Amino acid sequence: MRRAAGLAGGVLFVMVSACGTGSDGAIDEQNVGSYSGSDEQDIGSDDQCDTSTPYAEGDFSFTYNLDSSLPDEWVDEFTTIMGNLSEWAPVPACVHDVPGMSSPMNIYAWNGAVENPFPERPDMRGASISGDGSETWMVLEISEDEFTYDALQRYSVIVHEYWHVYQLGLTRDNDAPIWLWEGGAKVAQEFYSQQEYGQSEFDNGLFPIVASGLSQPAAFEEYVDGDLDINYNTSAFMVLALAKELQEAQGLSEARAFEMILKEFQAAKLTEPDWKVAFAEIFSMTPEEFYATLDQYPTVASNEDWFEGDVLDVPSLMPSKDLTFTEVLSAFAS
Ligand SMILES: [Zn+2]
């Protein structure tokens, strides 16, 4: 089921994927809508959309709008990351079938120490893929704190938002369920960090994985409340738990389990738009059967001053330290 888009002042504004930003764990905004009109649009037959074949180089591209408030070091790393991702996970051709998608896609990035410097897009804040129905763009407001404290989030958020564009291409814009959409982007960004920077939030067990709310995992299917899922760590936990389940139940390698979750499940929704059916086909279990496995994980009181409440302590679910993003993305082929 699609979520309704908001109408403000007669102008349709949709936030495709608003994502947590900031080293303080704050979420600026959550998903409040999706593309309008995509239910009605004739998107053609599936054989026109081959997810294994990216468009030729140049067919889908990005325009970088990088404000001078950003450090040169960040700009250099941004360019490196975008180059790596376009090579490792080219945006699938189906992205052109997404209503409101246009190429090149503008990316607007700036240092949060300054006001949004792009007058043509005055409402931008935080990190998201946003659109107005005729155009879609990426927003990267990098929190000043992340430069001060050298937080890897200032780089990994680029991976997170790119991954949403990749997902849009894989699925022609079908983001259900949210825990696999956002959890997938979160896991992708942490695998990238682990490979390129030798560290990631896996190292601290994805703290905090908020425990409240997990008694009803289905609550993470359509809308993820920021208080229940700070920076999508709980959604990412569910992805890690699913990967473990696939390894144990089906004997898949670790890399292959993550690849199926990140790529094949999303791509399966092209031919089977009902995500629960696609889930059962790809993972050989129903979502409900998977959810029933989650109560095995221990809940403890937070031992960090800045977060009060119960969290999940699941070090055994963290991916192998030497597993790289590129191994995950090419597991089937290798
Ligand atoms: Zn996101």
mmCIF file of C-alpha atoms and ligand atoms in Angstrom:
data_model
loop_
_atom_site.group_PDB
_atom_site.id
_atom_site.type_symbol
_atom_site.label_atom_id
_atom_site.label_comp_id
_atom_site.label_asym_id
_atom_site.label_seq_id
_atom_site.Cartn_x
_atom_site.Cartn_y
_atom_site.Cartn_z
ATOM 1 C CA MET A 1 0.000 0.000 0.000
ATOM 2 C CA ARG A 2 1.266 3.406 -0.892
ATOM 3 C CA ARG A 3 1.423 6.230 1.554
ATOM 4 C CA ALA A 4 -0.340 9.441 0.721
ATOM 5 C CA ALA A 5 1.645 12.384 -0.468
ATOM 6 C CA GLY A 6 1.100 15.735 1.161
ATOM 7 C CA LEU A 7 -0.392 18.726 -0.553
ATOM 8 C CA ALA A 8 0.816 22.080 0.679
ATOM 9 C CA GLY A 9 -0.248 25.290 -1.000
ATOM 10 C CA GLY A 10 -1.360 23.376 -4.048
ATOM 11 C CA VAL A 11 2.168 22.160 -4.655
ATOM 12 C CA LEU A 12 2.736 18.477 -4.330
ATOM 13 C CA PHE A 13 5.840 17.765 -2.361
ATOM 14 C CA VAL A 14 6.912 14.247 -1.747
ATOM 15 C CA MET A 15 9.694 12.890 0.363
ATOM 16 C CA VAL A 16 10.732 9.578 -1.036
ATOM 17 C CA SER A 17 13.148 8.565 1.642
ATOM 18 C CA ALA A 18 14.037 10.893 4.439
ATOM 19 C CA CYS A 19 16.892 9.574 6.383
ATOM 20 C CA GLY A 20 18.379 10.023 9.774
ATOM 21 C CA THR A 21 21.314 12.348 9.955
ATOM 22 C CA GLY A 22 23.590 13.583 12.612
ATOM 23 C CA SER A 23 25.965 11.991 15.050
ATOM 24 C CA ASP A 24 23.497 12.741 17.806
ATOM 25 C CA GLY A 25 21.188 10.118 16.400
ATOM 26 C CA ALA A 26 18.473 12.598 15.576
ATOM 27 C CA ILE A 27 16.071 11.983 12.756
ATOM 28 C CA ASP A 28 15.071 15.134 11.007
ATOM 29 C CA GLU A 29 12.103 13.745 9.202
ATOM 30 C CA GLN A 30 10.634 10.438 8.321
ATOM 31 C CA ASN A 31 9.047 9.143 5.196
ATOM 32 C CA VAL A 32 5.977 11.213 4.638
ATOM 33 C CA GLY A 33 5.043 10.279 1.129
ATOM 34 C CA SER A 34 5.893 8.649 -2.089
ATOM 35 C CA TYR A 35 5.589 9.534 -5.712
ATOM 36 C CA SER A 36 2.166 10.593 -6.803
ATOM 37 C CA GLY A 37 0.489 9.026 -9.749
ATOM 38 C CA SER A 38 2.648 5.942 -9.884
ATOM 39 C CA ASP A 39 -0.319 3.699 -9.263
ATOM 40 C CA GLU A 40 -2.033 4.942 -12.371
ATOM 41 C CA GLN A 41 0.941 5.127 -14.646
ATOM 42 C CA ASP A 42 1.371 2.497 -17.292
ATOM 43 C CA ILE A 43 4.825 1.270 -16.596
ATOM 44 C CA GLY A 44 5.030 -1.198 -19.416
ATOM 45 C CA SER A 45 5.866 -4.825 -19.404
ATOM 46 C CA ASP A 46 8.563 -6.261 -17.243
ATOM 47 C CA ASP A 47 10.748 -7.436 -20.052
ATOM 48 C CA GLN A 48 11.521 -3.815 -20.802
ATOM 49 C CA CYS A 49 13.245 -3.605 -17.493
ATOM 50 C CA ASP A 50 16.289 -5.810 -17.087
ATOM 51 C CA THR A 51 17.795 -5.163 -13.670
ATOM 52 C CA SER A 52 20.943 -7.054 -14.567
ATOM 53 C CA THR A 53 21.785 -4.622 -17.329
ATOM 54 C CA PRO A 54 22.603 -1.060 -16.382
ATOM 55 C CA TYR A 55 22.010 1.665 -18.881
ATOM 56 C CA ALA A 56 25.077 2.526 -20.853
ATOM 57 C CA GLU A 57 27.369 4.906 -19.085
ATOM 58 C CA GLY A 58 25.969 8.397 -19.224
ATOM 59 C CA ASP A 59 22.341 7.386 -19.561
ATOM 60 C CA PHE A 60 21.622 7.915 -15.906
ATOM 61 C CA SER A 61 23.773 10.480 -14.221
ATOM 62 C CA PHE A 62 23.980 12.922 -11.373
ATOM 63 C CA THR A 63 24.687 16.630 -11.290
ATOM 64 C CA TYR A 64 26.735 17.652 -8.267
ATOM 65 C CA ASN A 65 25.760 20.887 -6.542
ATOM 66 C CA LEU A 66 28.357 21.013 -3.773
ATOM 67 C CA ASP A 67 28.357 24.173 -1.704
ATOM 68 C CA SER A 68 31.629 25.936 -0.876
ATOM 69 C CA SER A 69 30.824 25.499 2.829
ATOM 70 C CA LEU A 70 31.945 21.886 2.483
ATOM 71 C CA PRO A 71 35.596 21.051 3.237
ATOM 72 C CA ASP A 72 37.727 20.124 0.220
ATOM 73 C CA GLU A 73 38.426 16.784 1.877
ATOM 74 C CA TRP A 74 34.716 15.992 1.913
ATOM 75 C CA VAL A 75 34.284 17.006 -1.723
ATOM 76 C CA ASP A 76 37.158 14.711 -2.724
ATOM 77 C CA GLU A 77 35.712 11.791 -0.780
ATOM 78 C CA PHE A 78 32.226 12.441 -2.149
ATOM 79 C CA THR A 79 33.617 12.137 -5.672
ATOM 80 C CA THR A 80 35.416 8.913 -4.781
ATOM 81 C CA ILE A 81 32.304 7.403 -3.220
ATOM 82 C CA MET A 82 30.080 8.272 -6.160
ATOM 83 C CA GLY A 83 32.658 6.788 -8.527
ATOM 84 C CA ASN A 84 32.893 3.574 -6.521
ATOM 85 C CA LEU A 85 29.147 3.155 -6.245
ATOM 86 C CA SER A 86 28.443 3.784 -9.913
ATOM 87 C CA GLU A 87 30.953 1.057 -10.673
ATOM 88 C CA TRP A 88 29.920 -1.453 -7.986
ATOM 89 C CA ALA A 89 26.156 -0.907 -8.155
ATOM 90 C CA PRO A 90 25.150 0.988 -11.295
ATOM 91 C CA VAL A 91 21.672 2.429 -11.029
ATOM 92 C CA PRO A 92 19.426 -0.054 -12.900
ATOM 93 C CA ALA A 93 17.719 1.033 -16.085
ATOM 94 C CA CYS A 94 14.275 0.778 -14.508
ATOM 95 C CA VAL A 95 14.959 3.992 -12.663
ATOM 96 C CA HIS A 96 13.851 5.744 -15.833
ATOM 97 C CA ASP A 97 10.392 4.216 -15.396
ATOM 98 C CA VAL A 98 9.942 5.783 -11.974
ATOM 99 C CA PRO A 99 7.429 8.618 -12.282
ATOM 100 C CA GLY A 100 9.029 11.963 -11.605
ATOM 101 C CA MET A 101 12.531 10.638 -12.171
ATOM 102 C CA SER A 102 14.854 12.589 -14.401
ATOM 103 C CA SER A 103 18.454 12.300 -15.445
ATOM 104 C CA PRO A 104 20.728 13.901 -14.516
ATOM 105 C CA MET A 105 19.574 13.850 -10.920
ATOM 106 C CA ASN A 106 20.635 16.888 -8.952
ATOM 107 C CA ILE A 107 22.502 16.293 -5.710
ATOM 108 C CA TYR A 108 22.501 19.267 -3.335
ATOM 109 C CA ALA A 109 25.089 19.130 -0.576
ATOM 110 C CA TRP A 110 26.169 21.647 2.014
ATOM 111 C CA ASN A 111 27.626 22.003 5.494
ATOM 112 C CA GLY A 112 24.853 22.313 8.072
ATOM 113 C CA ALA A 113 26.838 25.147 9.661
ATOM 114 C CA VAL A 114 25.319 27.395 6.989
ATOM 115 C CA GLU A 115 21.735 27.930 5.920
ATOM 116 C CA ASN A 116 20.534 25.991 2.899
ATOM 117 C CA PRO A 117 22.476 27.798 0.148
ATOM 118 C CA PHE A 118 20.237 26.676 -2.723
ATOM 119 C CA PRO A 119 17.427 29.220 -3.179
ATOM 120 C CA GLU A 120 15.898 27.108 -5.967
ATOM 121 C CA ARG A 121 15.098 24.427 -3.373
ATOM 122 C CA PRO A 122 14.282 26.345 -0.187
ATOM 123 C CA ASP A 123 12.664 23.491 1.755
ATOM 124 C CA MET A 124 15.597 21.136 1.787
ATOM 125 C CA ARG A 125 17.051 19.877 5.045
ATOM 126 C CA GLY A 126 18.580 16.705 6.401
ATOM 127 C CA ALA A 127 19.282 13.828 4.054
ATOM 128 C CA SER A 128 16.740 12.433 1.636
ATOM 129 C CA ILE A 129 15.665 11.575 -1.850
ATOM 130 C CA SER A 130 12.903 14.048 -2.574
ATOM 131 C CA GLY A 131 10.722 14.955 -5.509
ATOM 132 C CA ASP A 132 7.981 17.261 -6.706
ATOM 133 C CA GLY A 133 6.395 14.932 -9.228
ATOM 134 C CA SER A 134 8.389 16.133 -12.208
ATOM 135 C CA GLU A 135 11.884 15.995 -10.810
ATOM 136 C CA THR A 136 13.675 14.028 -8.132
ATOM 137 C CA TRP A 137 16.787 15.117 -6.251
ATOM 138 C CA MET A 138 19.139 14.090 -3.463
ATOM 139 C CA VAL A 139 19.576 16.224 -0.358
ATOM 140 C CA LEU A 140 22.767 15.987 1.685
ATOM 141 C CA GLU A 141 22.900 18.466 4.526
ATOM 142 C CA ILE A 142 25.963 17.343 6.457
ATOM 143 C CA SER A 143 25.811 18.202 10.135
ATOM 144 C CA GLU A 144 28.615 20.473 11.315
ATOM 145 C CA ASP A 145 29.209 18.095 14.233
ATOM 146 C CA GLU A 146 30.147 15.342 11.832
ATOM 147 C CA PHE A 147 33.096 17.392 10.589
ATOM 148 C CA THR A 148 34.064 18.407 14.126
ATOM 149 C CA TYR A 149 34.083 14.812 15.346
ATOM 150 C CA ASP A 150 35.197 13.135 12.106
ATOM 151 C CA ALA A 151 32.028 11.070 12.126
ATOM 152 C CA LEU A 152 31.988 8.534 9.302
ATOM 153 C CA GLN A 153 28.311 9.305 8.864
ATOM 154 C CA ARG A 154 29.372 12.387 6.866
ATOM 155 C CA TYR A 155 30.550 9.972 4.183
ATOM 156 C CA SER A 156 28.354 6.936 4.712
ATOM 157 C CA VAL A 157 25.203 9.038 4.339
ATOM 158 C CA ILE A 158 26.215 9.469 0.691
ATOM 159 C CA VAL A 159 26.120 5.686 0.300
ATOM 160 C CA HIS A 160 22.774 5.536 2.089
ATOM 161 C CA GLU A 161 21.096 8.020 -0.240
ATOM 162 C CA TYR A 162 22.712 6.557 -3.363
ATOM 163 C CA TRP A 163 21.399 3.179 -2.273
ATOM 164 C CA HIS A 164 17.869 4.545 -2.289
ATOM 165 C CA VAL A 165 18.322 5.623 -5.918
ATOM 166 C CA TYR A 166 19.614 2.139 -6.675
ATOM 167 C CA GLN A 167 16.579 0.659 -4.912
ATOM 168 C CA LEU A 168 14.261 2.884 -6.930
ATOM 169 C CA GLY A 169 15.852 1.486 -10.064
ATOM 170 C CA LEU A 170 15.585 -2.117 -8.848
ATOM 171 C CA THR A 171 11.942 -1.808 -7.902
ATOM 172 C CA ARG A 172 10.542 1.017 -10.047
ATOM 173 C CA ASP A 173 9.663 2.641 -6.740
ATOM 174 C CA ASN A 174 8.211 0.009 -4.426
ATOM 175 C CA ASP A 175 9.619 0.663 -0.986
ATOM 176 C CA ALA A 176 7.669 -1.949 0.972
ATOM 177 C CA PRO A 177 8.453 -2.951 3.606
ATOM 178 C CA ILE A 178 10.211 0.017 5.119
ATOM 179 C CA TRP A 179 12.420 -2.067 7.383
ATOM 180 C CA LEU A 180 13.991 -3.754 4.342
ATOM 181 C CA TRP A 181 14.198 -0.460 2.424
ATOM 182 C CA GLU A 182 15.771 1.617 5.163
ATOM 183 C CA GLY A 183 17.499 -1.287 6.871
ATOM 184 C CA GLY A 184 18.993 -2.229 3.509
ATOM 185 C CA ALA A 185 20.323 1.299 2.958
ATOM 186 C CA LYS A 186 21.702 1.357 6.484
ATOM 187 C CA VAL A 187 23.451 -1.986 6.098
ATOM 188 C CA ALA A 188 24.816 -0.906 2.701
ATOM 189 C CA GLN A 189 26.359 2.242 4.157
ATOM 190 C CA GLU A 190 27.952 0.305 7.016
ATOM 191 C CA PHE A 191 29.378 -2.341 4.680
ATOM 192 C CA TYR A 192 30.856 0.477 2.621
ATOM 193 C CA SER A 193 32.402 2.036 5.742
ATOM 194 C CA GLN A 194 33.776 -1.304 6.857
ATOM 195 C CA GLN A 195 35.414 -1.878 3.487
ATOM 196 C CA GLU A 196 36.744 1.611 2.789
ATOM 197 C CA TYR A 197 37.466 2.988 6.272
ATOM 198 C CA GLY A 198 38.099 -0.195 8.268
ATOM 199 C CA GLN A 199 35.405 0.674 10.776
ATOM 200 C CA SER A 200 31.655 0.948 10.939
ATOM 201 C CA GLU A 201 28.744 1.081 13.322
ATOM 202 C CA PHE A 202 28.762 -2.716 13.275
ATOM 203 C CA ASP A 203 31.800 -2.318 15.553
ATOM 204 C CA ASN A 204 29.642 -0.935 18.356
ATOM 205 C CA GLY A 205 26.789 -3.360 17.728
ATOM 206 C CA LEU A 206 24.686 -0.749 15.894
ATOM 207 C CA PHE A 207 23.950 0.927 19.213
ATOM 208 C CA PRO A 208 21.215 1.771 19.988
ATOM 209 C CA ILE A 209 18.914 -0.886 18.618
ATOM 210 C CA VAL A 210 15.768 0.320 20.357
ATOM 211 C CA ALA A 211 13.933 -2.649 21.861
ATOM 212 C CA SER A 212 10.511 -1.089 22.396
ATOM 213 C CA GLY A 213 8.310 -1.719 19.407
ATOM 214 C CA LEU A 214 10.044 -4.903 18.358
ATOM 215 C CA SER A 215 7.314 -6.906 20.057
ATOM 216 C CA GLN A 216 5.375 -5.936 16.950
ATOM 217 C CA PRO A 217 7.832 -6.206 14.062
ATOM 218 C CA ALA A 218 5.057 -5.573 11.544
ATOM 219 C CA ALA A 219 5.009 -1.990 12.845
ATOM 220 C CA PHE A 220 8.193 -1.517 10.823
ATOM 221 C CA GLU A 221 6.541 -2.329 7.515
ATOM 222 C CA GLU A 222 4.976 0.947 6.438
ATOM 223 C CA TYR A 223 6.279 3.745 8.555
ATOM 224 C CA VAL A 224 9.178 3.780 10.938
ATOM 225 C CA ASP A 225 8.804 6.021 13.954
ATOM 226 C CA GLY A 226 12.078 7.808 14.652
ATOM 227 C CA ASP A 227 11.805 7.223 18.390
ATOM 228 C CA LEU A 228 11.459 3.493 17.856
ATOM 229 C CA ASP A 229 14.195 3.248 15.267
ATOM 230 C CA ILE A 230 16.945 5.793 15.787
ATOM 231 C CA ASN A 231 18.911 6.160 12.543
ATOM 232 C CA TYR A 232 17.256 2.957 11.292
ATOM 233 C CA ASN A 233 19.323 0.762 13.588
ATOM 234 C CA THR A 234 16.329 -1.398 14.446
ATOM 235 C CA SER A 235 15.479 -1.862 10.780
ATOM 236 C CA ALA A 236 19.123 -2.784 10.181
ATOM 237 C CA PHE A 237 18.957 -5.261 13.070
ATOM 238 C CA MET A 238 16.045 -6.971 11.344
ATOM 239 C CA VAL A 239 18.107 -7.202 8.147
ATOM 240 C CA LEU A 240 21.011 -8.752 10.066
ATOM 241 C CA ALA A 241 18.667 -11.209 11.758
ATOM 242 C CA LEU A 242 17.222 -12.179 8.380
ATOM 243 C CA ALA A 243 20.715 -12.721 6.984
ATOM 244 C CA LYS A 244 21.521 -14.994 9.926
ATOM 245 C CA GLU A 245 18.294 -16.913 9.401
ATOM 246 C CA LEU A 246 19.086 -17.430 5.711
ATOM 247 C CA GLN A 247 22.563 -18.685 6.517
ATOM 248 C CA GLU A 248 21.288 -21.152 9.086
ATOM 249 C CA ALA A 249 18.132 -22.330 7.368
ATOM 250 C CA GLN A 250 19.426 -22.437 3.799
ATOM 251 C CA GLY A 251 23.161 -22.796 4.179
ATOM 252 C CA LEU A 252 23.868 -19.606 2.274
ATOM 253 C CA SER A 253 27.179 -17.872 2.604
ATOM 254 C CA GLU A 254 27.164 -14.668 4.577
ATOM 255 C CA ALA A 255 27.840 -12.564 1.488
ATOM 256 C CA ARG A 256 25.136 -14.310 -0.517
ATOM 257 C CA ALA A 257 22.546 -13.890 2.233
ATOM 258 C CA PHE A 258 23.110 -10.142 2.291
ATOM 259 C CA GLU A 259 23.122 -9.932 -1.489
ATOM 260 C CA MET A 260 19.720 -11.621 -1.673
ATOM 261 C CA ILE A 261 18.350 -9.195 0.878
ATOM 262 C CA LEU A 262 19.856 -6.057 -0.656
ATOM 263 C CA LYS A 263 19.283 -6.858 -4.317
ATOM 264 C CA GLU A 264 17.168 -9.867 -5.212
ATOM 265 C CA PHE A 265 14.323 -9.271 -2.821
ATOM 266 C CA GLN A 266 13.984 -5.686 -4.037
ATOM 267 C CA ALA A 267 14.204 -6.709 -7.693
ATOM 268 C CA ALA A 268 11.602 -9.465 -7.182
ATOM 269 C CA LYS A 269 8.960 -6.805 -6.536
ATOM 270 C CA LEU A 270 9.101 -5.826 -10.219
ATOM 271 C CA THR A 271 7.240 -8.993 -11.135
ATOM 272 C CA GLU A 272 5.530 -9.546 -7.769
ATOM 273 C CA PRO A 273 4.487 -6.158 -6.369
ATOM 274 C CA ASP A 274 3.019 -7.731 -3.207
ATOM 275 C CA TRP A 275 6.133 -7.666 -1.054
ATOM 276 C CA LYS A 276 4.925 -10.451 1.243
ATOM 277 C CA VAL A 277 4.610 -12.818 -1.703
ATOM 278 C CA ALA A 278 7.994 -11.705 -3.063
ATOM 279 C CA PHE A 279 9.495 -12.212 0.409
ATOM 280 C CA ALA A 280 8.191 -15.779 0.619
ATOM 281 C CA GLU A 281 9.453 -16.564 -2.886
ATOM 282 C CA ILE A 282 12.945 -15.229 -2.310
ATOM 283 C CA PHE A 283 13.514 -16.265 1.296
ATOM 284 C CA SER A 284 11.423 -19.474 1.478
ATOM 285 C CA MET A 285 9.633 -18.251 4.596
ATOM 286 C CA THR A 286 6.813 -15.847 5.259
ATOM 287 C CA PRO A 287 7.410 -12.486 6.939
ATOM 288 C CA GLU A 288 5.436 -13.760 9.934
ATOM 289 C CA GLU A 289 7.662 -16.816 10.220
ATOM 290 C CA PHE A 290 10.678 -14.542 10.168
ATOM 291 C CA TYR A 291 9.225 -12.162 12.744
ATOM 292 C CA ALA A 292 8.642 -15.104 15.070
ATOM 293 C CA THR A 293 12.422 -15.689 15.162
ATOM 294 C CA LEU A 294 13.157 -12.235 16.565
ATOM 295 C CA ASP A 295 12.153 -12.907 20.152
ATOM 296 C CA GLN A 296 15.286 -15.007 20.663
ATOM 297 C CA TYR A 297 17.456 -11.899 20.901
ATOM 298 C CA PRO A 298 18.278 -10.543 24.347
ATOM 299 C CA THR A 299 17.161 -7.143 25.568
ATOM 300 C CA VAL A 300 19.292 -5.185 28.032
ATOM 301 C CA ALA A 301 19.214 -1.750 29.617
ATOM 302 C CA SER A 302 21.270 0.827 27.753
ATOM 303 C CA ASN A 303 24.689 1.401 29.277
ATOM 304 C CA GLU A 304 25.262 4.661 27.404
ATOM 305 C CA ASP A 305 24.504 7.948 29.141
ATOM 306 C CA TRP A 306 22.951 9.555 26.118
ATOM 307 C CA PHE A 307 20.349 6.885 25.539
ATOM 308 C CA GLU A 308 17.880 5.670 28.125
ATOM 309 C CA GLY A 309 15.818 2.586 27.614
ATOM 310 C CA ASP A 310 16.087 -1.034 26.620
ATOM 311 C CA VAL A 311 18.184 -2.023 23.649
ATOM 312 C CA LEU A 312 19.031 -5.233 21.873
ATOM 313 C CA ASP A 313 22.496 -6.561 22.559
ATOM 314 C CA VAL A 314 23.258 -8.777 19.587
ATOM 315 C CA PRO A 315 27.016 -8.884 18.892
ATOM 316 C CA SER A 316 26.605 -12.318 17.297
ATOM 317 C CA LEU A 317 24.509 -10.759 14.523
ATOM 318 C CA MET A 318 27.141 -8.279 13.408
ATOM 319 C CA PRO A 319 28.641 -9.162 10.025
ATOM 320 C CA SER A 320 32.151 -10.566 9.805
ATOM 321 C CA LYS A 321 34.677 -7.776 10.118
ATOM 322 C CA ASP A 322 36.403 -8.803 6.886
ATOM 323 C CA LEU A 323 33.248 -9.038 4.770
ATOM 324 C CA THR A 324 33.371 -6.291 2.153
ATOM 325 C CA PHE A 325 30.612 -4.471 0.337
ATOM 326 C CA THR A 326 31.962 -5.581 -3.013
ATOM 327 C CA GLU A 327 31.903 -9.229 -1.911
ATOM 328 C CA VAL A 328 28.266 -8.824 -0.951
ATOM 329 C CA LEU A 329 27.377 -7.169 -4.238
ATOM 330 C CA SER A 330 29.011 -9.901 -6.320
ATOM 331 C CA ALA A 331 28.309 -12.952 -4.164
ATOM 332 C CA PHE A 332 26.152 -14.748 -6.727
ATOM 333 C CA ALA A 333 28.654 -14.229 -9.516
ATOM 334 C CA SER A 334 31.613 -15.453 -7.484
HETATM 335 ZN ZN ZN B 1 17.004 6.209 4.079
#
